[in-house]
PDB file of C-alpha atoms in Angstrom:
ATOM      1  CA  ILE A  19      -0.080  -0.027  -0.204  1.00 65.00           C
ATOM      2  CA  PHE A  20       1.663   3.320  -1.258  1.00 74.00           C
ATOM      3  CA  ASN A  21       1.684   6.567   1.038  1.00 81.00           C
ATOM      4  CA  GLY A  22      -0.201   9.481  -0.157  1.00 88.00           C
ATOM      5  CA  ILE A  23       0.509  13.190  -0.483  1.00 95.00           C
ATOM      6  CA  ASP A  24      -2.035  15.981  -0.238  1.00 95.00           C
ATOM      7  CA  LEU A  25      -2.250  16.823  -3.984  1.00 96.00           C
ATOM      8  CA  SER A  26      -4.218  20.377  -3.108  1.00 97.00           C
ATOM      9  CA  VAL A  27      -0.542  21.073  -1.383  1.00 97.00           C
ATOM     10  CA  TYR A  28       1.882  19.497  -3.753  1.00 97.00           C
ATOM     11  CA  ARG A  29       1.201  20.975  -7.272  1.00 97.00           C
ATOM     12  CA  TYR A  30       3.194  23.541  -9.297  1.00 97.00           C
ATOM     13  CA  ILE A  31       3.468  26.697  -8.343  1.00 97.00           C
ATOM     14  CA  LYS A  32       4.890  29.981  -9.936  1.00 95.00           C
ATOM     15  CA  SER A  33       7.981  30.613  -7.976  1.00 90.00           C
ATOM     16  CA  ASN A  34      10.868  33.243  -7.558  1.00 93.00           C
ATOM     17  CA  ILE A  35      13.222  30.923  -5.482  1.00 94.00           C
ATOM     18  CA  LYS A  36      15.993  30.752  -8.184  1.00 96.00           C
ATOM     19  CA  ASN A  37      16.218  34.749  -7.860  1.00 95.00           C
ATOM     20  CA  LYS A  38      16.273  34.384  -4.232  1.00 94.00           C
ATOM     21  CA  LEU A  39      18.903  32.052  -4.314  1.00 94.00           C
ATOM     22  CA  GLY A  40      20.791  33.976  -7.133  1.00 94.00           C
ATOM     23  CA  ILE A  41      20.624  31.365  -9.793  1.00 95.00           C
ATOM     24  CA  GLU A  42      17.734  32.469 -11.950  1.00 93.00           C
ATOM     25  CA  ASP A  43      19.561  31.159 -15.316  1.00 93.00           C
ATOM     26  CA  ALA A  44      21.008  28.344 -13.831  1.00 96.00           C
ATOM     27  CA  PHE A  45      19.424  24.655 -14.535  1.00 97.00           C
ATOM     28  CA  LEU A  46      18.257  23.863 -10.831  1.00 98.00           C
ATOM     29  CA  VAL A  47      19.077  20.425  -9.759  1.00 98.00           C
ATOM     30  CA  LEU A  48      17.319  19.675  -6.349  1.00 98.00           C
ATOM     31  CA  GLY A  49      18.090  17.163  -3.345  1.00 98.00           C
ATOM     32  CA  VAL A  50      15.801  16.924  -0.651  1.00 98.00           C
ATOM     33  CA  ALA A  51      16.377  14.771   2.583  1.00 96.00           C
ATOM     34  CA  SER A  52      15.220  15.410   6.266  1.00 93.00           C
ATOM     35  CA  GLN A  53      18.991  14.246   7.088  1.00 94.00           C
ATOM     36  CA  TRP A  54      22.005  13.849   4.755  1.00 97.00           C
ATOM     37  CA  ASP A  55      24.707  11.282   4.679  1.00 97.00           C
ATOM     38  CA  ASP A  56      26.425   8.884   2.517  1.00 96.00           C
ATOM     39  CA  MET A  57      23.589   6.532   2.603  1.00 97.00           C
ATOM     40  CA  LYS A  58      21.160   9.435   1.563  1.00 97.00           C
ATOM     41  CA  GLY A  59      23.807  10.487  -1.507  1.00 97.00           C
ATOM     42  CA  LEU A  60      25.929  13.296   0.238  1.00 98.00           C
ATOM     43  CA  SER A  61      29.018  12.385  -0.973  1.00 97.00           C
ATOM     44  CA  ASP A  62      27.298  11.420  -4.431  1.00 98.00           C
ATOM     45  CA  PHE A  63      26.358  15.078  -4.962  1.00 98.00           C
ATOM     46  CA  GLY A  64      29.698  15.891  -4.460  1.00 97.00           C
ATOM     47  CA  ARG A  65      30.891  13.819  -7.045  1.00 97.00           C
ATOM     48  CA  LEU A  66      28.462  14.977  -9.258  1.00 98.00           C
ATOM     49  CA  ALA A  67      29.356  18.614  -8.751  1.00 97.00           C
ATOM     50  CA  GLU A  68      32.395  18.226 -10.214  1.00 96.00           C
ATOM     51  CA  LEU A  69      31.110  16.740 -13.325  1.00 96.00           C
ATOM     52  CA  ILE A  70      28.413  19.570 -14.217  1.00 95.00           C
ATOM     53  CA  SER A  71      28.970  22.765 -15.719  1.00 94.00           C
ATOM     54  CA  ASP A  72      28.474  26.295 -13.949  1.00 90.00           C
ATOM     55  CA  ASP A  73      25.018  26.148 -16.228  1.00 93.00           C
ATOM     56  CA  PHE A  74      23.998  23.676 -13.415  1.00 96.00           C
ATOM     57  CA  LYS A  75      23.338  24.397  -9.745  1.00 97.00           C
ATOM     58  CA  ILE A  76      22.603  22.020  -7.400  1.00 98.00           C
ATOM     59  CA  VAL A  77      20.237  22.841  -4.334  1.00 98.00           C
ATOM     60  CA  LEU A  78      20.382  20.472  -1.146  1.00 98.00           C
ATOM     61  CA  VAL A  79      17.485  20.985   1.164  1.00 98.00           C
ATOM     62  CA  GLY A  80      17.987  19.538   4.913  1.00 97.00           C
ATOM     63  CA  LEU A  81      21.545  20.231   5.615  1.00 97.00           C
ATOM     64  CA  GLN A  82      23.065  20.900   8.886  1.00 96.00           C
ATOM     65  CA  LYS A  83      25.092  24.176   9.111  1.00 96.00           C
ATOM     66  CA  HIS A  84      28.554  22.300   9.481  1.00 96.00           C
ATOM     67  CA  GLN A  85      27.282  20.252   6.264  1.00 97.00           C
ATOM     68  CA  ILE A  86      26.643  23.618   4.594  1.00 97.00           C
ATOM     69  CA  LEU A  87      30.033  24.979   5.062  1.00 96.00           C
ATOM     70  CA  SER A  88      31.897  22.070   3.545  1.00 94.00           C
ATOM     71  CA  LEU A  89      29.981  21.996   0.256  1.00 96.00           C
ATOM     72  CA  PRO A  90      31.606  22.534  -3.131  1.00 92.00           C
ATOM     73  CA  LYS A  91      31.163  26.359  -4.784  1.00 89.00           C
ATOM     74  CA  ASN A  92      28.295  24.922  -6.890  1.00 89.00           C
ATOM     75  CA  ILE A  93      26.281  23.475  -4.360  1.00 97.00           C
ATOM     76  CA  ILE A  94      23.848  25.486  -2.449  1.00 97.00           C
ATOM     77  CA  GLY A  95      23.013  24.393   0.957  1.00 97.00           C
ATOM     78  CA  VAL A  96      19.637  25.042   2.652  1.00 96.00           C
ATOM     79  CA  LEU A  97      18.607  24.039   6.081  1.00 96.00           C
ATOM     80  CA  ARG A  98      16.362  21.493   7.037  1.00 91.00           C
ATOM     81  CA  THR A  99      12.649  23.070   6.670  1.00 88.00           C
ATOM     82  CA  ASP A 100       9.084  22.032   8.044  1.00 87.00           C
ATOM     83  CA  ASN A 101       7.538  24.735   5.736  1.00 93.00           C
ATOM     84  CA  ILE A 102       5.779  22.818   3.255  1.00 95.00           C
ATOM     85  CA  ASN A 103       4.997  26.052   1.316  1.00 94.00           C
ATOM     86  CA  ASP A 104       8.945  26.246   0.710  1.00 94.00           C
ATOM     87  CA  LEU A 105       9.200  22.794  -0.265  1.00 96.00           C
ATOM     88  CA  VAL A 106       6.571  23.097  -2.688  1.00 97.00           C
ATOM     89  CA  GLU A 107       8.237  26.360  -4.433  1.00 97.00           C
ATOM     90  CA  LEU A 108      11.658  24.238  -4.591  1.00 97.00           C
ATOM     91  CA  TYR A 109      10.361  21.507  -6.436  1.00 98.00           C
ATOM     92  CA  SER A 110       8.121  23.723  -8.444  1.00 98.00           C
ATOM     93  CA  ALA A 111      11.154  25.669  -9.660  1.00 97.00           C
ATOM     94  CA  ALA A 112      13.609  22.712  -9.993  1.00 98.00           C
ATOM     95  CA  ASP A 113      14.283  21.324 -13.404  1.00 98.00           C
ATOM     96  CA  VAL A 114      15.244  17.888 -12.273  1.00 98.00           C
ATOM     97  CA  THR A 115      15.020  16.272  -8.347  1.00 98.00           C
ATOM     98  CA  LEU A 116      17.573  13.664  -7.999  1.00 98.00           C
ATOM     99  CA  SER A 117      17.393  11.134  -5.316  1.00 98.00           C
ATOM    100  CA  LEU A 118      20.607   9.483  -4.997  1.00 98.00           C
ATOM    101  CA  SER A 119      19.771   7.563  -1.715  1.00 97.00           C
ATOM    102  CA  TYR A 120      21.140   3.766  -1.391  1.00 97.00           C
ATOM    103  CA  ALA A 121      17.841   2.900   0.357  1.00 94.00           C
ATOM    104  CA  GLU A 122      14.352   4.339   0.658  1.00 91.00           C
ATOM    105  CA  SER A 123      11.158   2.667   2.125  1.00 87.00           C
ATOM    106  CA  MET A 124       9.101   4.840   0.027  1.00 88.00           C
ATOM    107  CA  GLY A 125      10.743   7.876  -1.735  1.00 91.00           C
ATOM    108  CA  LEU A 126       8.408  10.704  -0.333  1.00 94.00           C
ATOM    109  CA  THR A 127      10.460  13.231  -2.281  1.00 96.00           C
ATOM    110  CA  ILE A 128      10.092  11.572  -5.265  1.00 97.00           C
ATOM    111  CA  ILE A 129       6.487  11.773  -5.309  1.00 97.00           C
ATOM    112  CA  GLU A 130       6.424  15.347  -3.960  1.00 97.00           C
ATOM    113  CA  SER A 131       8.611  16.333  -6.681  1.00 98.00           C
ATOM    114  CA  MET A 132       6.209  14.545  -9.435  1.00 98.00           C
ATOM    115  CA  ALA A 133       3.339  16.187  -7.905  1.00 98.00           C
ATOM    116  CA  CYS A 134       4.712  19.513  -8.517  1.00 98.00           C
ATOM    117  CA  GLY A 135       5.491  18.517 -12.489  1.00 98.00           C
ATOM    118  CA  THR A 136       9.267  17.915 -11.864  1.00 98.00           C
ATOM    119  CA  PRO A 137      10.898  14.683 -12.827  1.00 98.00           C
ATOM    120  CA  VAL A 138      13.200  12.667 -11.027  1.00 98.00           C
ATOM    121  CA  ILE A 139      16.494  10.570 -11.528  1.00 98.00           C
ATOM    122  CA  ALA A 140      16.568   8.101  -8.501  1.00 98.00           C
ATOM    123  CA  TYR A 141      18.847   5.112  -7.864  1.00 98.00           C
ATOM    124  CA  ASN A 142      17.867   1.453  -8.738  1.00 97.00           C
ATOM    125  CA  ASN A 143      17.350   0.382  -5.453  1.00 96.00           C
ATOM    126  CA  THR A 144      14.324  -0.586  -2.744  1.00 93.00           C
ATOM    127  CA  ALA A 145      11.259   1.177  -3.494  1.00 90.00           C
ATOM    128  CA  GLN A 146      12.483   4.037  -6.055  1.00 94.00           C
ATOM    129  CA  PRO A 147      12.075   2.325  -9.449  1.00 95.00           C
ATOM    130  CA  GLU A 148       8.729   1.492  -8.734  1.00 93.00           C
ATOM    131  CA  LEU A 149       7.917   5.279  -8.650  1.00 95.00           C
ATOM    132  CA  ILE A 150       9.306   6.291 -11.680  1.00 97.00           C
ATOM    133  CA  THR A 151       8.294   5.549 -15.180  1.00 97.00           C
ATOM    134  CA  GLN A 152      10.175   6.245 -18.640  1.00 96.00           C
ATOM    135  CA  GLU A 153       7.674   9.629 -18.957  1.00 98.00           C
ATOM    136  CA  THR A 154       8.506  10.545 -15.083  1.00 98.00           C
ATOM    137  CA  GLY A 155      12.348  10.412 -15.084  1.00 98.00           C
ATOM    138  CA  PHE A 156      15.170   8.007 -14.985  1.00 98.00           C
ATOM    139  CA  ILE A 157      16.520   5.146 -12.759  1.00 98.00           C
ATOM    140  CA  VAL A 158      20.546   4.431 -12.699  1.00 98.00           C
ATOM    141  CA  GLU A 159      22.476   1.918 -11.309  1.00 98.00           C
ATOM    142  CA  ASN A 160      23.500   2.910  -7.536  1.00 97.00           C
ATOM    143  CA  GLY A 161      26.714   5.091  -7.514  1.00 98.00           C
ATOM    144  CA  ASP A 162      26.779   5.739 -11.177  1.00 98.00           C
ATOM    145  CA  ILE A 163      27.277   9.395 -11.281  1.00 98.00           C
ATOM    146  CA  LYS A 164      28.427   9.541 -14.544  1.00 98.00           C
ATOM    147  CA  LYS A 165      25.318   8.267 -16.017  1.00 98.00           C
ATOM    148  CA  VAL A 166      23.182  10.536 -13.649  1.00 98.00           C
ATOM    149  CA  ALA A 167      25.167  13.551 -15.539  1.00 98.00           C
ATOM    150  CA  LYS A 168      24.053  12.013 -18.905  1.00 98.00           C
ATOM    151  CA  CYS A 169      20.496  11.844 -17.501  1.00 98.00           C
ATOM    152  CA  ILE A 170      20.609  15.540 -16.269  1.00 98.00           C
ATOM    153  CA  LEU A 171      21.419  16.623 -19.918  1.00 97.00           C
ATOM    154  CA  LYS A 172      18.630  14.405 -21.554  1.00 97.00           C
ATOM    155  CA  ILE A 173      16.216  16.145 -18.962  1.00 98.00           C
ATOM    156  CA  LYS A 174      17.712  19.638 -20.047  1.00 97.00           C
ATOM    157  CA  ASN A 175      17.686  19.221 -23.899  1.00 97.00           C
ATOM    158  CA  MET A 176      14.362  17.604 -23.437  1.00 96.00           C
ATOM    159  CA  ASN A 177      12.836  20.154 -20.975  1.00 94.00           C
ATOM    160  CA  ARG A 178      11.277  19.567 -17.979  1.00 95.00           C
ATOM    161  CA  GLY A 179       8.079  20.270 -19.520  1.00 94.00           C
ATOM    162  CA  HIS A 180       8.016  17.531 -21.385  1.00 97.00           C
ATOM    163  CA  PHE A 181       7.773  15.388 -18.292  1.00 98.00           C
ATOM    164  CA  SER A 182       5.564  17.373 -16.284  1.00 98.00           C
ATOM    165  CA  GLN A 183       2.095  16.396 -17.135  1.00 98.00           C
ATOM    166  CA  SER A 184       3.235  12.665 -16.903  1.00 98.00           C
ATOM    167  CA  CYS A 185       4.785  13.166 -13.593  1.00 98.00           C
ATOM    168  CA  ARG A 186       1.640  14.939 -12.356  1.00 98.00           C
ATOM    169  CA  ASN A 187      -0.887  12.373 -13.693  1.00 98.00           C
ATOM    170  CA  ARG A 188       1.150   9.315 -12.011  1.00 97.00           C
ATOM    171  CA  VAL A 189       1.053  11.019  -8.735  1.00 97.00           C
ATOM    172  CA  LEU A 190      -2.847  11.770  -8.980  1.00 96.00           C
ATOM    173  CA  GLN A 191      -3.287   8.192 -10.371  1.00 95.00           C
ATOM    174  CA  LEU A 192      -1.309   6.342  -7.459  1.00 94.00           C
ATOM    175  CA  TYR A 193      -0.362   8.838  -4.505  1.00 93.00           C
ATOM    176  CA  ASP A 194      -3.569  10.805  -3.977  1.00 89.00           C
TER     177      ASP A 194
END
Protein backbone atom coordinates (compact mmCIF):
# COMPACT_ATOMS: atom_id res chain seq x y z
CA ILE A 1 0.00 0.00 0.00
CA PHE A 2 1.58 3.24 -1.14
CA ASN A 3 1.82 6.35 0.98
CA GLY A 4 -0.16 9.32 -0.23
CA ILE A 5 0.30 13.08 -0.22
CA ASP A 6 -2.04 16.05 -0.21
CA LEU A 7 -2.22 16.96 -3.88
CA SER A 8 -3.95 20.26 -3.13
CA VAL A 9 -0.67 21.28 -1.45
CA TYR A 10 1.89 19.46 -3.59
CA ARG A 11 1.26 20.99 -7.00
CA TYR A 12 3.09 23.27 -9.40
CA ILE A 13 3.19 26.92 -8.32
CA LYS A 14 4.98 29.89 -9.86
CA SER A 15 8.18 30.43 -7.94
CA ASN A 16 10.86 33.09 -7.72
CA ILE A 17 13.14 30.94 -5.58
CA LYS A 18 15.82 30.91 -8.30
CA ASN A 19 16.02 34.70 -8.01
CA LYS A 20 16.20 34.47 -4.21
CA LEU A 21 19.07 31.99 -4.52
CA GLY A 22 20.84 34.06 -7.19
CA ILE A 23 20.66 31.31 -9.82
CA GLU A 24 17.90 32.62 -12.10
CA ASP A 25 19.50 31.35 -15.32
CA ALA A 26 20.82 28.04 -13.99
CA PHE A 27 19.41 24.57 -14.50
CA LEU A 28 18.28 23.69 -10.96
CA VAL A 29 19.13 20.19 -9.72
CA LEU A 30 17.35 19.55 -6.42
CA GLY A 31 17.99 17.09 -3.62
CA VAL A 32 15.80 16.89 -0.52
CA ALA A 33 16.28 14.84 2.65
CA SER A 34 15.38 15.25 6.29
CA GLN A 35 18.88 14.12 7.23
CA TRP A 36 21.90 13.96 4.91
CA ASP A 37 24.70 11.40 5.00
CA ASP A 38 26.40 9.12 2.51
CA MET A 39 23.48 6.65 2.55
CA LYS A 40 21.27 9.52 1.35
CA GLY A 41 23.82 10.28 -1.38
CA LEU A 42 25.57 13.35 0.04
CA SER A 43 29.02 12.32 -1.22
CA ASP A 44 27.49 11.37 -4.59
CA PHE A 45 26.14 14.91 -4.95
CA GLY A 46 29.69 16.13 -4.28
CA ARG A 47 31.02 13.87 -7.04
CA LEU A 48 28.25 15.10 -9.36
CA ALA A 49 29.23 18.71 -8.66
CA GLU A 50 32.66 17.95 -10.12
CA LEU A 51 31.12 16.67 -13.39
CA ILE A 52 28.62 19.39 -14.22
CA SER A 53 29.25 22.82 -15.66
CA ASP A 54 28.46 26.19 -14.12
CA ASP A 55 25.15 26.23 -16.06
CA PHE A 56 23.86 23.78 -13.44
CA LYS A 57 23.32 24.49 -9.76
CA ILE A 58 22.65 21.84 -7.18
CA VAL A 59 20.43 22.80 -4.25
CA LEU A 60 20.34 20.43 -1.29
CA VAL A 61 17.60 20.91 1.28
CA GLY A 62 17.80 19.52 4.80
CA LEU A 63 21.48 20.01 5.56
CA GLN A 64 22.96 20.94 8.91
CA LYS A 65 25.08 24.10 9.28
CA HIS A 66 28.39 22.24 9.41
CA GLN A 67 27.50 20.35 6.22
CA ILE A 68 26.68 23.57 4.38
CA LEU A 69 30.11 25.00 5.24
CA SER A 70 31.90 22.11 3.54
CA LEU A 71 29.96 22.10 0.25
CA PRO A 72 31.59 22.75 -3.14
CA LYS A 73 30.84 26.17 -4.64
CA ASN A 74 28.25 24.85 -7.13
CA ILE A 75 26.13 23.29 -4.40
CA ILE A 76 23.80 25.55 -2.46
CA GLY A 77 22.91 24.20 0.95
CA VAL A 78 19.58 24.91 2.63
CA LEU A 79 18.84 24.11 6.24
CA ARG A 80 16.08 21.67 7.01
CA THR A 81 12.65 23.23 6.75
CA ASP A 82 9.28 22.07 8.01
CA ASN A 83 7.59 24.70 5.84
CA ILE A 84 5.75 22.73 3.15
CA ASN A 85 5.22 25.87 1.07
CA ASP A 86 9.00 26.37 0.86
CA LEU A 87 9.40 22.79 -0.34
CA VAL A 88 6.62 23.13 -2.91
CA GLU A 89 8.27 26.31 -4.20
CA LEU A 90 11.61 24.49 -4.56
CA TYR A 91 10.06 21.44 -6.23
CA SER A 92 8.19 23.74 -8.63
CA ALA A 93 11.32 25.72 -9.53
CA ALA A 94 13.55 22.67 -9.94
CA ASP A 95 14.32 21.36 -13.40
CA VAL A 96 15.00 17.89 -11.98
CA THR A 97 15.00 16.26 -8.55
CA LEU A 98 17.59 13.62 -7.69
CA SER A 99 17.18 10.83 -5.19
CA LEU A 100 20.67 9.40 -4.82
CA SER A 101 19.72 7.46 -1.72
CA TYR A 102 20.99 3.92 -1.32
CA ALA A 103 17.82 2.77 0.49
CA GLU A 104 14.32 4.21 0.71
CA SER A 105 11.26 2.67 2.28
CA MET A 106 9.04 4.81 0.03
CA GLY A 107 10.74 7.76 -1.62
CA LEU A 108 8.33 10.45 -0.49
CA THR A 109 10.44 13.25 -1.98
CA ILE A 110 10.10 11.55 -5.36
CA ILE A 111 6.32 11.71 -5.36
CA GLU A 112 6.31 15.20 -3.86
CA SER A 113 8.53 16.36 -6.71
CA MET A 114 6.47 14.64 -9.39
CA ALA A 115 3.28 16.12 -7.91
CA CYS A 116 4.80 19.53 -8.68
CA GLY A 117 5.53 18.43 -12.25
CA THR A 118 9.27 17.92 -11.80
CA PRO A 119 10.97 14.81 -13.23
CA VAL A 120 13.15 12.63 -11.03
CA ILE A 121 16.36 10.68 -11.41
CA ALA A 122 16.82 7.99 -8.76
CA TYR A 123 18.99 5.01 -7.96
CA ASN A 124 17.82 1.51 -8.81
CA ASN A 125 17.16 0.22 -5.30
CA THR A 126 14.42 -0.51 -2.81
CA ALA A 127 11.13 1.29 -3.61
CA GLN A 128 12.52 3.97 -5.94
CA PRO A 129 12.20 2.11 -9.30
CA GLU A 130 8.51 1.45 -8.57
CA LEU A 131 7.79 5.18 -8.46
CA ILE A 132 9.37 6.36 -11.71
CA THR A 133 8.48 5.52 -15.31
CA GLN A 134 10.15 6.49 -18.59
CA GLU A 135 7.64 9.35 -18.79
CA THR A 136 8.53 10.73 -15.35
CA GLY A 137 12.31 10.41 -15.16
CA PHE A 138 15.19 7.97 -15.10
CA ILE A 139 16.48 5.11 -12.95
CA VAL A 140 20.26 4.59 -12.80
CA GLU A 141 22.44 2.06 -11.05
CA ASN A 142 23.66 2.93 -7.56
CA GLY A 143 26.68 5.22 -7.59
CA ASP A 144 26.79 5.70 -11.38
CA ILE A 145 27.30 9.46 -11.22
CA LYS A 146 28.36 9.69 -14.87
CA LYS A 147 25.01 8.19 -15.88
CA VAL A 148 23.21 10.59 -13.52
CA ALA A 149 24.98 13.49 -15.25
CA LYS A 150 23.96 12.12 -18.69
CA CYS A 151 20.33 11.82 -17.57
CA ILE A 152 20.39 15.40 -16.27
CA LEU A 153 21.55 16.51 -19.72
CA LYS A 154 18.77 14.47 -21.35
CA ILE A 155 16.18 16.23 -19.20
CA LYS A 156 17.74 19.59 -19.98
CA ASN A 157 17.66 18.85 -23.72
CA MET A 158 14.13 17.47 -23.63
CA ASN A 159 12.92 20.24 -21.31
CA ARG A 160 11.28 19.77 -17.92
CA GLY A 161 7.90 20.48 -19.52
CA HIS A 162 8.20 17.26 -21.55
CA PHE A 163 7.79 15.32 -18.29
CA SER A 164 5.55 17.60 -16.20
CA GLN A 165 2.08 16.35 -17.08
CA SER A 166 3.14 12.70 -16.91
CA CYS A 167 4.67 13.31 -13.48
CA ARG A 168 1.52 14.95 -12.16
CA ASN A 169 -0.74 12.30 -13.72
CA ARG A 170 1.22 9.43 -12.17
CA VAL A 171 0.93 10.96 -8.73
CA LEU A 172 -2.78 11.69 -9.20
CA GLN A 173 -3.33 8.08 -10.20
CA LEU A 174 -1.34 6.36 -7.46
CA TYR A 175 -0.50 8.63 -4.53
CA ASP A 176 -3.52 10.88 -3.80
